Coordinates of C-alpha atoms in Angstrom, one line a residue:
X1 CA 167.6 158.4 16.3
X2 CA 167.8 156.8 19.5
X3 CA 170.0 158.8 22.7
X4 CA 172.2 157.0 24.8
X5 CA 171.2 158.1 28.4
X6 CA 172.7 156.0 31.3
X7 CA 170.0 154.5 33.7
X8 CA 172.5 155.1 36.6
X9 CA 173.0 158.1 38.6
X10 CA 174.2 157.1 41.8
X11 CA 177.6 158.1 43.0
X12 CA 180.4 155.5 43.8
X13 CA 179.3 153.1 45.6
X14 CA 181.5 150.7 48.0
X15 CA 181.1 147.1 46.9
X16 CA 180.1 144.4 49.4
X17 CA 182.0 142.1 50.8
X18 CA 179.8 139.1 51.7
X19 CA 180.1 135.3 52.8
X20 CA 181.7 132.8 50.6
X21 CA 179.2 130.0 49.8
X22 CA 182.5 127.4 49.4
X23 CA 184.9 128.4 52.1
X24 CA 183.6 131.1 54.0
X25 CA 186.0 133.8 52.4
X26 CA 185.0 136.8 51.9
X27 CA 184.2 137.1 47.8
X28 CA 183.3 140.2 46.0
X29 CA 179.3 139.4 44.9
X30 CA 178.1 139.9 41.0
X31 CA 175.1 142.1 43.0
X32 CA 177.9 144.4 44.5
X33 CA 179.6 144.3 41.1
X34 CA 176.4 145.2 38.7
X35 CA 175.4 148.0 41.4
X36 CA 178.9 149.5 41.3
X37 CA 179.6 153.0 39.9
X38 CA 182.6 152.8 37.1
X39 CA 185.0 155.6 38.1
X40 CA 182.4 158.3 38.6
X41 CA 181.1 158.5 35.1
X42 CA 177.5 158.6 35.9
X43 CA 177.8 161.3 37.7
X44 CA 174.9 164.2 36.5
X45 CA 177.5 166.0 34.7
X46 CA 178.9 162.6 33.0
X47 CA 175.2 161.8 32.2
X48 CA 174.7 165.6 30.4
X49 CA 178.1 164.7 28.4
X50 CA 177.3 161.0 26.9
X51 CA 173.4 162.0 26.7
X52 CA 174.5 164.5 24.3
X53 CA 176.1 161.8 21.9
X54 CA 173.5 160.5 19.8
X55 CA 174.0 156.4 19.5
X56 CA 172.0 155.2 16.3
X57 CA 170.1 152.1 16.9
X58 CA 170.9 149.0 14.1
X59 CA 168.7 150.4 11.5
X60 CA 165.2 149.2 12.8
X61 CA 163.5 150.0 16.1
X62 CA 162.7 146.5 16.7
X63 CA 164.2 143.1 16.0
X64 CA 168.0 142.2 15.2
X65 CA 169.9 141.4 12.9
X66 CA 170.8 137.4 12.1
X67 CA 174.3 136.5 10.4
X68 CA 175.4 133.2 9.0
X69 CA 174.7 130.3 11.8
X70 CA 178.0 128.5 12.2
X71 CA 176.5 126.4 15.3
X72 CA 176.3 123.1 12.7
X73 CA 180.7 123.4 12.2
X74 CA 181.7 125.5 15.0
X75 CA 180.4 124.0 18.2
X76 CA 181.0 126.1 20.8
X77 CA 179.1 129.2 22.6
X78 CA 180.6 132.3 23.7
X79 CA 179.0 133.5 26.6
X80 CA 179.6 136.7 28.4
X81 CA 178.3 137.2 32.5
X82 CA 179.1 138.5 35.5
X83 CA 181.4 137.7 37.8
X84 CA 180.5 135.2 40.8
X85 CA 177.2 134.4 39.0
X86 CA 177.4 130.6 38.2
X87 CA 178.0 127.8 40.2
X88 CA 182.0 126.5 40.4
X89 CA 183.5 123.5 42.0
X90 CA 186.0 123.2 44.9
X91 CA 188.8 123.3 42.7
X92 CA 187.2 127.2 41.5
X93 CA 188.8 126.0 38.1
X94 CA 184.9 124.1 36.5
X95 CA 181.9 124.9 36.1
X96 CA 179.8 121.9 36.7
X97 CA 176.7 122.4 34.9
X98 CA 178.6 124.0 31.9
X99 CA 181.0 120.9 32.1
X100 CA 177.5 118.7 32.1
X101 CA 175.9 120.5 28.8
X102 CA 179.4 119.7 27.0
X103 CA 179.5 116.3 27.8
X104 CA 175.7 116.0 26.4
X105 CA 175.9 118.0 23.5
X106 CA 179.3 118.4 22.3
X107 CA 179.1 122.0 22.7
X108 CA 181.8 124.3 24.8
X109 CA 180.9 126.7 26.3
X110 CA 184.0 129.6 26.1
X111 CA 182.7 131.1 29.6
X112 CA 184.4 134.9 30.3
X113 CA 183.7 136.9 33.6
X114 CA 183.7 140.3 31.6
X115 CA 180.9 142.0 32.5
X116 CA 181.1 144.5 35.6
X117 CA 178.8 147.0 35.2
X118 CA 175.4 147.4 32.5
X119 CA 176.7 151.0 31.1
X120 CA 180.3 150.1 30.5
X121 CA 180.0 146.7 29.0
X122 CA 177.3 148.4 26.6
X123 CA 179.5 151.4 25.5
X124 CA 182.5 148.3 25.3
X125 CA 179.9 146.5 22.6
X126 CA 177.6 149.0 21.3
X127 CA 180.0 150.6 18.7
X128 CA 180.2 146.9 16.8
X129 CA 176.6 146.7 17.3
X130 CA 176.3 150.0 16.1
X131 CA 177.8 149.1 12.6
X132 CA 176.2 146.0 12.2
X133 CA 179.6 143.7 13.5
X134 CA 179.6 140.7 15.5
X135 CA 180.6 141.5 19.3
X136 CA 182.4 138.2 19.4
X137 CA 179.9 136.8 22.2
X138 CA 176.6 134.6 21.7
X139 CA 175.2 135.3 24.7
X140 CA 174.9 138.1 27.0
X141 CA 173.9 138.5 30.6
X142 CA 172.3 141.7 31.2
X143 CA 169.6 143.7 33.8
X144 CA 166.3 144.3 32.6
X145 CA 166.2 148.0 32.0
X146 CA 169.3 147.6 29.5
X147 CA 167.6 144.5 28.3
X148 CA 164.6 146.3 27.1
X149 CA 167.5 149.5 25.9
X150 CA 169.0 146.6 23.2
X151 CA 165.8 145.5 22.2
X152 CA 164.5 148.9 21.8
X153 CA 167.3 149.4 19.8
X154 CA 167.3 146.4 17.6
X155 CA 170.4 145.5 19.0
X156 CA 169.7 141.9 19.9
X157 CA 167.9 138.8 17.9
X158 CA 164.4 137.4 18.1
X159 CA 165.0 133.9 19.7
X160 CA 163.9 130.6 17.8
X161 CA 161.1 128.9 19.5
X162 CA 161.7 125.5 18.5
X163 CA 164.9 125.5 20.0
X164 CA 163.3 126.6 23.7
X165 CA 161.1 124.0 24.9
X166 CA 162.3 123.5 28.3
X167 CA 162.1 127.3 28.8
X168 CA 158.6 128.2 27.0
X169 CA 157.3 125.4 29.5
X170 CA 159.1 126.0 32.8
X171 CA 159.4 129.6 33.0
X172 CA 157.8 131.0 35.7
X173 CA 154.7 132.9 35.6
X174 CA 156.4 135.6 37.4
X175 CA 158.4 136.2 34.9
X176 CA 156.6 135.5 31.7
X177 CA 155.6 138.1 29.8
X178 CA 157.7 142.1 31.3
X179 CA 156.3 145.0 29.7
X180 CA 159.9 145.5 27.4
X181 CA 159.6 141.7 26.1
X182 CA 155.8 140.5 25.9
X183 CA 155.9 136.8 25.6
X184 CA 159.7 136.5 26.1
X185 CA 160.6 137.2 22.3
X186 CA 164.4 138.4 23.1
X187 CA 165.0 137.1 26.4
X188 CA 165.4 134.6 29.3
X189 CA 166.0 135.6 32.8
X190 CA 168.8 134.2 33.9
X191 CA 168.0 135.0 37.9
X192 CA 165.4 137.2 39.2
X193 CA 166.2 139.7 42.1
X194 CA 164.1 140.3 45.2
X195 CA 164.2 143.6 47.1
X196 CA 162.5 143.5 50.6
X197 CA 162.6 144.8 53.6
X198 CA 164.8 143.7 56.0
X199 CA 166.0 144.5 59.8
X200 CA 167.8 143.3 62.8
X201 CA 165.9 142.1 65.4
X202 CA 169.0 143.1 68.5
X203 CA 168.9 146.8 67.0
X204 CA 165.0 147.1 67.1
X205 CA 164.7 145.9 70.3
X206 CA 161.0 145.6 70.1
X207 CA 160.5 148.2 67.8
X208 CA 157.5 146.3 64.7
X209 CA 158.7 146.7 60.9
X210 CA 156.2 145.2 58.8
X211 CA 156.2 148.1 56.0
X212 CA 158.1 150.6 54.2
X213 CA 155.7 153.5 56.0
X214 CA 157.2 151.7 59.4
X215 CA 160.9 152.9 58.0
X216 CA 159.8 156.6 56.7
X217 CA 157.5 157.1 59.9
X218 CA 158.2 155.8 63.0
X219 CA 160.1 158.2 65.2
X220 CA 161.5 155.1 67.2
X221 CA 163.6 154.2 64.0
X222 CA 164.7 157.8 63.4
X223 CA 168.7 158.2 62.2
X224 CA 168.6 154.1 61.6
X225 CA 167.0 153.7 58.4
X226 CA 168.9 152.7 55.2
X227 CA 167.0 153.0 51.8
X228 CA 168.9 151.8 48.3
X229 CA 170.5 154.2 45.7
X230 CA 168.8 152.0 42.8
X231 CA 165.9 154.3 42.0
X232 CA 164.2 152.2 41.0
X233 CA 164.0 149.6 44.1
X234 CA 163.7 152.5 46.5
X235 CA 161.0 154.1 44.4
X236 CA 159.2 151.2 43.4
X237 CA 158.9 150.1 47.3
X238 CA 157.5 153.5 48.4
X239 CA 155.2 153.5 45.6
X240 CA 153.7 150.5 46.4
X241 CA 153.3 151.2 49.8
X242 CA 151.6 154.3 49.1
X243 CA 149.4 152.3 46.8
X244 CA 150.5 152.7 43.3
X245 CA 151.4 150.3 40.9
X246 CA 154.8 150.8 39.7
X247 CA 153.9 149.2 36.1
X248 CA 151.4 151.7 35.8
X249 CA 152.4 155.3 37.6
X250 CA 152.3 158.7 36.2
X251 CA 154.2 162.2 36.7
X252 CA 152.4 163.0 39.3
X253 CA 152.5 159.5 41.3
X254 CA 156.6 159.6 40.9
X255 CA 156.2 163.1 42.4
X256 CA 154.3 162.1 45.2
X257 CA 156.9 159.2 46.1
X258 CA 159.3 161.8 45.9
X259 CA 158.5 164.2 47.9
X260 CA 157.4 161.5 50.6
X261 CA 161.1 160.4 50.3
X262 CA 161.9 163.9 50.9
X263 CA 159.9 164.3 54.3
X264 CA 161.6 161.2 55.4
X265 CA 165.0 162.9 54.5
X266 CA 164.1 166.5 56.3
X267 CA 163.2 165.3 59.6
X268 CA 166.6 162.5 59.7
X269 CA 164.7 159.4 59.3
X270 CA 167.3 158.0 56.6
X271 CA 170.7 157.3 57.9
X272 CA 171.4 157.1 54.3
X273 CA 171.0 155.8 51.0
X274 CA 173.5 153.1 49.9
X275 CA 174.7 150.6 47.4
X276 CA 175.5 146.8 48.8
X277 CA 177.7 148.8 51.6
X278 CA 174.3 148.4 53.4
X279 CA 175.1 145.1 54.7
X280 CA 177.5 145.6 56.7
X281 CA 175.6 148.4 58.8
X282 CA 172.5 145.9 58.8
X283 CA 175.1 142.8 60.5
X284 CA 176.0 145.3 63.0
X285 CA 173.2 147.1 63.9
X286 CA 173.9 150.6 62.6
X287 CA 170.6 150.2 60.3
X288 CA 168.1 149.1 62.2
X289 CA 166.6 148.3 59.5
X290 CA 166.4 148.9 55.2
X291 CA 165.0 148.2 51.8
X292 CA 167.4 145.5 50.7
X293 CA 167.6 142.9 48.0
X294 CA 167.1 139.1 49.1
X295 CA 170.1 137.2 47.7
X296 CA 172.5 139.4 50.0
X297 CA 169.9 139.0 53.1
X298 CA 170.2 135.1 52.3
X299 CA 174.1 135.2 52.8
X300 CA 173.9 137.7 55.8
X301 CA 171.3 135.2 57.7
X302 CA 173.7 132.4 57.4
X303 CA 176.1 134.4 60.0
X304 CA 174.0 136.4 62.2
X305 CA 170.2 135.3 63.2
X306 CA 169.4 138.7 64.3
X307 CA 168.7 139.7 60.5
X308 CA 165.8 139.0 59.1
X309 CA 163.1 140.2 56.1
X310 CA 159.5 141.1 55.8
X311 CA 157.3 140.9 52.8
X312 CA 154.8 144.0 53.1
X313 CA 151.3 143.7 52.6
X314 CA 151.8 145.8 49.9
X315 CA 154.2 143.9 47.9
X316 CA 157.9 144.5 46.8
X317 CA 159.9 144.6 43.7
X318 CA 161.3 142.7 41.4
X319 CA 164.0 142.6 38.8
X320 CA 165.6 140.5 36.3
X321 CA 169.1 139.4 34.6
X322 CA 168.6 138.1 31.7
X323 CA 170.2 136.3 28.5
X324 CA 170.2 137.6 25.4
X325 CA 171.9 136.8 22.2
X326 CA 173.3 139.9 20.2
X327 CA 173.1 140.8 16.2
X328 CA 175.5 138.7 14.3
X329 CA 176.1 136.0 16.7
X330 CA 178.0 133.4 14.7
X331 CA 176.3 130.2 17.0
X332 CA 172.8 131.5 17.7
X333 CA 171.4 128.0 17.6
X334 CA 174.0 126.9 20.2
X335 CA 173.1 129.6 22.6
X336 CA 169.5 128.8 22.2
X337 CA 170.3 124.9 23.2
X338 CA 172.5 126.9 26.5
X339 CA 169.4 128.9 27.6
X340 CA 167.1 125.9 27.2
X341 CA 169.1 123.7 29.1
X342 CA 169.4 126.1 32.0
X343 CA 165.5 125.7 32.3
X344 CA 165.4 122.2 32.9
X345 CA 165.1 121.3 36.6
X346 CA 168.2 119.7 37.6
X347 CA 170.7 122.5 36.0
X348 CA 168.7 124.9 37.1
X349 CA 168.9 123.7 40.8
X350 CA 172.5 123.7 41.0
X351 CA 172.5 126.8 39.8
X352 CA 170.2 128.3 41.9
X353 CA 172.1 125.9 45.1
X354 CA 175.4 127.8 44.5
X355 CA 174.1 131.4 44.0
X356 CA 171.3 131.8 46.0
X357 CA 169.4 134.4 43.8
X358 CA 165.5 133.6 42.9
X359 CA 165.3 130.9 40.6
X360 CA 163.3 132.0 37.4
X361 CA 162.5 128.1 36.5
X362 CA 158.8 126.5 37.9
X363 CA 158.9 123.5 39.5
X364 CA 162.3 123.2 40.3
X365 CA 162.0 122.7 44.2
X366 CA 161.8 118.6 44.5
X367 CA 165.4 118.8 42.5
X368 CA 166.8 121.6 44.8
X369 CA 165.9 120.0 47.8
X370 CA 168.0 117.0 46.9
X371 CA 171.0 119.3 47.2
X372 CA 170.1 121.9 49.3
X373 CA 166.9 121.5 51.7
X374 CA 167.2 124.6 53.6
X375 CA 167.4 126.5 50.0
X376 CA 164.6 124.8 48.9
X377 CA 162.3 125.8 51.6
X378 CA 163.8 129.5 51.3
X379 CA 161.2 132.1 49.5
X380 CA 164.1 133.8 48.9
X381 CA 165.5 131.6 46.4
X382 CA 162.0 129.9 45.4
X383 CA 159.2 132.5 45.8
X384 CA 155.1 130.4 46.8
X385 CA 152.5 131.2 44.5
X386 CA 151.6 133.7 47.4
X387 CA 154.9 135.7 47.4
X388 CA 154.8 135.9 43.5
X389 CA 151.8 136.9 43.8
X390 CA 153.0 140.4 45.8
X391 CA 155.4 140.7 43.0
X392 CA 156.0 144.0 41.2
X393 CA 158.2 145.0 38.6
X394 CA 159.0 148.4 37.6
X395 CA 157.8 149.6 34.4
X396 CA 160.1 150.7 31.3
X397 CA 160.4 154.2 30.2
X398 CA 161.2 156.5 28.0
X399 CA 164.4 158.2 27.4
X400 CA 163.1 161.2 28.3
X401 CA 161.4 159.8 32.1
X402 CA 164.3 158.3 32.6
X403 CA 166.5 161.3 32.7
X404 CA 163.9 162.9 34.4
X405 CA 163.0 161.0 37.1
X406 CA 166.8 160.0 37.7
X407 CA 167.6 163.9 38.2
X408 CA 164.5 164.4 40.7
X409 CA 165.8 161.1 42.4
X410 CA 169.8 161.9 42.5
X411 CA 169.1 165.2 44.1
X412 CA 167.0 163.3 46.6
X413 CA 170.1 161.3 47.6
X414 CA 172.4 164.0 47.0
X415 CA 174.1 162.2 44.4

């Protein structure tokens, strides 16, 4: 019988406040939102408490389970995200591309901001999902290590196909085929997630960052380095520097990382680890420079031109959201027409215009460019052939690594 073990360990963290894309108000992000603690429940003692509560998965290890499709009668799609994670109009009232696939298909779309954080909205669903009931939603937004948890679990369907055609073709190869969903059986991304380094050029004064071993070594940088309470960003980063492939790594690699980590930590390289709260510190110039994820170094870079970002030779991480459609959803086929339609170029570029995350659909820069140019020519938002090609993404593991290496890494951090 499956365990329930929460993949997050960090303390509370301080959500971000970053730059309004629309009127320059600050606007809690979705990023700030998904990375936020939920009243200090995953805490080590909170994870001991739920770990001990056995969840059952939906009577099979893989696969979900299908109900009646009412899509034919009932059109309509319930679809669950996260907050500030799709593009709205000036009024802040529409959605314009969800607007634009009613209009074409007859289909609304019953839209609901309702999910904050991965662990809470799955203990909010998984007790109907447990005993084989329909959540009410058709389509979920989630990050890729719950992602693979549901499908582990049975929890969500096998997608149709036939009904996917814009997505089987313009997915990009970066994202094709994760270790928890060969081939994309289960899932779509919805946006992919960059971590990088970045740094302000006033605070370094000089000072060349070009790699994570520049942030845990260089004396000139000591008591100004940030590094990210996401294991596995901060891990993943370190590992590749260190040349190890973070899809592959054993015990004794994720030891090694550690204990590197742990040098850097002794000797008061690492101003600290943080959530989003980083950005603020990086604007300033209290962190000279950090391991931090792209969409927020997009927004930070349109107020202050001392930040800016590296790629390392050795590569950096990446991470998905990613749509799913949950056991007994009463309009499967109609949330299968939704996720197609958000992989054909022109939705897909206003998307990726208004939230600035990395845009999982191929070929969608000409369309982009037509709204945004500076967006389009970002590698931020639309990773070359040669960034993708540095791409890593972390691989899935076991209930049992996961508690484990979250442990060695919250101790790290002091969480």
């Amino acid at each position: 019988m499956e365990q329930y073990e929460p993949d997050r360990l960090s303390p509370a963290r301080v959500a971000a406040m970053r730059r309004s894309l629309r009127n320059g108000r600050a606007a809690m992000t979705r990023r700030s939102l998904l990375r936020a603690s939920t009243g200090g429940a995953l805490t080590l003692g909170g994870l001991g408490a739920l770990s001990a509560c056995g969840i059952p998965a939906a009577g099979k290890s893989q696969g979900g389970v299908s109900a009646d499709d009412h899509s034919a009668k009932e059109k309509v799609v319930n679809f669950s995200n996260w907050p500030e994670y799709i593009d709205v109009d000036d009024s802040g009232k529409h959605h314009p591309t969800l607007d634009a696939f009613r209009k074409r298909t007859g289909i609304s779309v019953k839209y609901t901001e309702d999910i904050n954080d991965n662990d809470e909205f799955f203990g909010k669903i998984q007790p109907q999902l447990a005993a084989g009931q329909d959540t009410g939603r058709d389509l979920i937004v989630l990050t890729d290590w719950l992602a693979a948890r549901m499908i582990r679990l049975g929890y969500v369907q096998k997608l149709d196909a036939s009904n996917l055609p814009h997505a089987f073709a313009n997915l990009s190869d970066q994202f094709r085929s994760p270790d928890w969903d060969p081939g994309r059986a289960y899932s779509y991304p919805w946006q992919g997630i960059s971590t990088v380094v970045a740094f302000n050029k006033k605070a370094l004064d000089g000072v060349e960052v070009k790699s994570v071993s520049d942030l845990l070594d260089n004396p000139a940088l000591k008591g100004r380095v940030g590094l990210l309470t996401e294991m596995r960003d901060t891990v993943g980063m370190t590992m590749l520097d260190m040349g190890k492939d973070p899809a592959k790594f054993t015990d004794d690699d994720y030891d090694a990382v550690i204990a590197r980590l742990q040098k850097a930590v002794d000797k008061g390289q690492i101003r600290r680890f943080t959530g989003n709260d980083y950005t603020s510190d990086l604007s300033k110039g209290d962190l000279a420079a950090c391991v931090a994820w792209a969409g927020d170094i997009v927004q930070l870079q349109a107020d202050n031109p001392d930040v800016a970002y590296v790629i390392p030779d050795s590569g950096y991480m990446t991470s998905t959201d990613n749509m799913l459609i949950p056991n007994k959803a009463r309009h499967k086929t109609n949330a299968e027409r939704l996720i197609d339609y958000y992989y054909e170029p022109e939705p897909a570029a206003e998307l990726a215009a208004y939230i600035n995350y990395v845009s999982p659909v191929a070929d969608v820069k000409p369309y982009l460019a037509k709204i945004d140019k500076s967006a389009a020519e970002n590698p931020l938002i639309l990773p070359d052939k040669a960034m993708q090609a540095k791409s890593h993404a972390f691989r899935s593991l076991s209930s049992k690594e996961e508690t484990a290496y979250q442990q060695q890494f919250a101790k790290l951090t002091g969480a």
